[in-house]
Amino acid sequence: MTFFYNNVYINETATIVGPYESNGPLNKLFDKCNKEFYFKEKTWELAEIKLIEEAVNLLLNKNNCSYADLLISGDLLNQIVASNYAARNIKIPFIGIYSACATSVLGLILGSNMINSNQIKTVIAAASSHNNAAEKQFRYPVEYGGPKPLTTTFTCTGSAAAYLSTVKKGIKIESGTIGKVIDLGIKDAYQMGAVMAPAAADTIYQHLKDTKRKIDYYDLVLTGDLGLYGKEILKEYLNKQYKINLKNYDDCGTLIYDINKQPVYSGASGPACAPLVTYSYIFDLMKKNKLKKVLLVATGALLSTTMVNSKNTIPSIAHAISLEAI
Amino acid sequence: MTFFYNNVYINETATIVGPYESNGPLNKLFDKCNKEFYFKEKTWELAEIKLIEEAVNLLLNKNNCSYADLLISGDLLNQIVASNYAARNIKIPFIGIYSACATSVLGLILGSNMINSNQIKTVIAAASSHNNAAEKQFRYPVEYGGPKPLTTTFTCTGSAAAYLSTVKKGIKIESGTIGKVIDLGIKDAYQMGAVMAPAAADTIYQHLKDTKRKIDYYDLVLTGDLGLYGKEILKEYLNKQYKINLKNYDDCGTLIYDINKQPVYSGASGPACAPLVTYSYIFDLMKKNKLKKVLLVATGALLSTTMVNSKNTIPSIAHAISLEAI
């Protein structure tokens, strides 16, 4: 299901990160780097709420972004409370979405659909994740210090928000593809790359089919957060199943940290991962004309602790948007 | 934020309910009534997944509904796993949303926006809830038998799905209003009616303002699931804060059960509540021309156990759609 847009642009973005991202290779490109996890709040959840509020406020203080018609946001916390609680202070109409680590792109697609059809003028699409809040909820409190397999991804801490309108400024959203839920039968929540790679492949295939493009049309295909191992799985799977040969390809999960030096297992994950990397490093390259056309494929593992602990397999989804330098 | 639609219709609906709803006053109007809670599955979560799958399959077997471009769905379970897991078997592009008990109307609005702008032809908007799954997750397992205050709402068990297209058949969706998150400072999760009434009031006020209508324009204003006490709070609050006098008014939470006879406290709640009542009882009255114009205002309390247990106040939201008999 691919939507085409004539006149939707990401005019501005706001990116806020936590300590690990602040120590990573992209730190100079984020709007705000924090050195600790609490952000002066009492709980991890309140800290994540603050991340979204601050990202949206940062955005609304940028040039010509003082007002938005609508906020679309989601996160990993149960009942997406980071987004819900942030929205009560932002005080504009709100749509809560859940697509795990594919949330940011789903928000951009929903917003683009409404803007492209003149239903609204401006929208903010946001997403967040917080390592300690997510680890506590999905695995163990980080204070427990449990070891994990190397295939584990490390939930990044941060929030990213994008300001969309028809004003020709920033980066163009040319089209967007809503994915299908895919489940190839993996039950291991420490193998998220393997869980999500088939969803990424399905969405890439569908996007190319709907747009009648070859993969070389894009200067870069960028997945959300497959991590070191998921990247290789995707390349092999796309080749075998769909005869698509990924060449100009990278994964946000492997870009935000220095994987060789930082203790982040196979790389970053979390709804904030894809937009943090895209709005900083990738948009910087696009604005310098080093990249012209980018396909961003955000991937989400649609598990819950209840479903994993009762030994169910893990479904996944991927949504894609085609981004163009203007 | 109100959207207007020229040509969006709910052509068909499918409704499946559990034992309490099967014993309620609307039982003859549901497509399928189940006498037990497990639906031949091993866990409450798997039972809720099955509810959505069955509702969607029922819908796709109705006249001229054999295919849909998109599924939009949400539920109360952590990470909306009922919807996510159902979507993997439905195998069409999927948008996961979370707006607690306002989910159904949010889905109808998102679908209507896309259909009205010719971005897609057909969409299924679904929502579900399961009493035992929700009680286990949000309060205590029902087997524990803990007593609750009379202001408690009783999560209904069921799933409701609607088939939307531009074909002039069924019920017209004339407009939709996306609400803002409201938090007046209540911390008591057994007072959902009080938590949600201000959000319902804000959305009703905004809808009337955007559409330049008086409340009497509607033959019926129908809130999602405020329950016995929330209904009274809404009437008083709307009158005091906005000088709006609700006359032709009812609440889905007080309609699906016989509150005087069934052990359901102050009435039903859950994402399935509003659409189950609307697609059965209300659509029946509309098709018999006993009601012409209905404003459905679905209300959602945006809490999580983590936020309630750490003593935060509870935000809420309401989304509204204007329904017309054709």
XYZ file of C-alpha atoms in Angstrom, chain A residues 1 3 45-46 49 69-70 76-81 84-85 87-88 91-98 106 110 113-114 117 119-120 136-138 178-181 183 302-304 306-307 312-315 317 319, chain B residues 1 3 45-46 49 69-70 76-81 84-85 87-88 91-98 106 110 113-114 117 119-120 136-138 178-181 183 302-304 306-307 312-315 317 319:
102
model
C 0.000 0.000 0.000
C 0.877 6.600 -1.120
C 8.860 6.963 32.404
C 8.690 10.614 33.424
C 7.731 11.908 28.676
C -2.496 21.361 13.725
C -1.840 17.864 14.971
C 7.433 1.446 23.464
C 5.950 1.959 26.919
C 2.786 0.076 27.818
C -0.225 2.019 26.498
C 2.273 4.445 24.847
C 2.185 6.540 27.999
C 0.001 10.235 25.859
C 1.386 12.084 28.866
C 0.456 15.204 24.602
C -1.468 16.559 27.585
C -2.360 20.711 23.993
C -3.061 20.124 20.296
C -5.173 17.340 18.709
C -3.379 14.042 19.176
C -3.187 10.678 17.412
C -1.493 7.872 19.331
C 0.051 5.132 17.220
C 1.920 1.933 17.976
C 4.092 5.364 10.339
C -0.201 9.396 8.336
C -1.479 11.657 3.826
C -3.417 14.369 5.637
C -4.913 15.960 0.700
C -6.929 18.023 5.373
C -4.426 19.757 7.626
C 12.764 -2.529 32.905
C 9.523 -3.164 31.056
C 10.613 -5.731 28.457
C 2.447 0.889 4.849
C 3.662 -2.633 5.584
C 1.975 -5.909 6.451
C 2.554 -7.891 9.636
C 5.761 -13.671 11.320
C 5.382 -6.378 17.628
C 5.917 -8.405 20.782
C 4.861 -7.956 24.392
C 3.063 -11.561 27.918
C 3.198 -13.002 24.409
C 4.357 -17.226 21.116
C 6.276 -16.348 17.987
C 7.060 -12.667 17.345
C 5.391 -10.777 14.482
C 6.211 -4.904 10.511
C 6.896 0.964 6.950
C -9.488 19.425 14.481
C -12.437 16.685 9.082
C -4.643 -12.868 24.999
C -4.988 -15.550 22.337
C -6.588 -12.107 19.059
C -6.860 -2.187 1.199
C -5.959 -1.555 4.810
C -5.924 -2.366 25.469
C -3.258 -5.056 25.707
C 0.346 -3.987 26.202
C 1.847 -3.130 22.786
C -1.648 -3.709 21.279
C -0.740 -7.350 20.727
C -0.763 -6.959 15.942
C -1.114 -10.716 16.191
C -2.999 -8.616 11.632
C -0.388 -11.246 10.807
C -2.285 -10.235 5.689
C -3.156 -6.751 4.454
C -1.320 -3.469 5.183
C -1.797 -2.594 8.836
C -1.861 0.529 10.988
C -1.735 -0.013 14.744
C -3.280 2.723 16.851
C -3.729 3.293 20.563
C -9.845 7.158 15.851
C -8.086 7.821 9.924
C -9.557 10.649 5.808
C -7.797 8.268 3.430
C -9.090 11.852 -0.383
C -5.836 7.508 -1.195
C -7.457 4.116 -0.654
C -5.291 -9.364 34.632
C -3.158 -6.675 33.021
C -4.579 -3.517 34.605
C -9.675 14.376 16.693
C -9.496 15.282 20.360
C -6.811 16.714 22.624
C -5.398 15.003 25.702
C -5.899 15.801 32.430
C -4.694 6.985 28.730
C -3.239 5.337 31.818
C -0.856 2.441 32.353
C 3.185 1.903 35.828
C 1.884 5.469 35.722
C 0.548 10.044 38.440
C -2.716 11.639 37.377
C -4.624 10.045 34.491
C -4.944 11.830 31.128
C -8.918 11.786 25.202
C -12.610 11.468 19.382
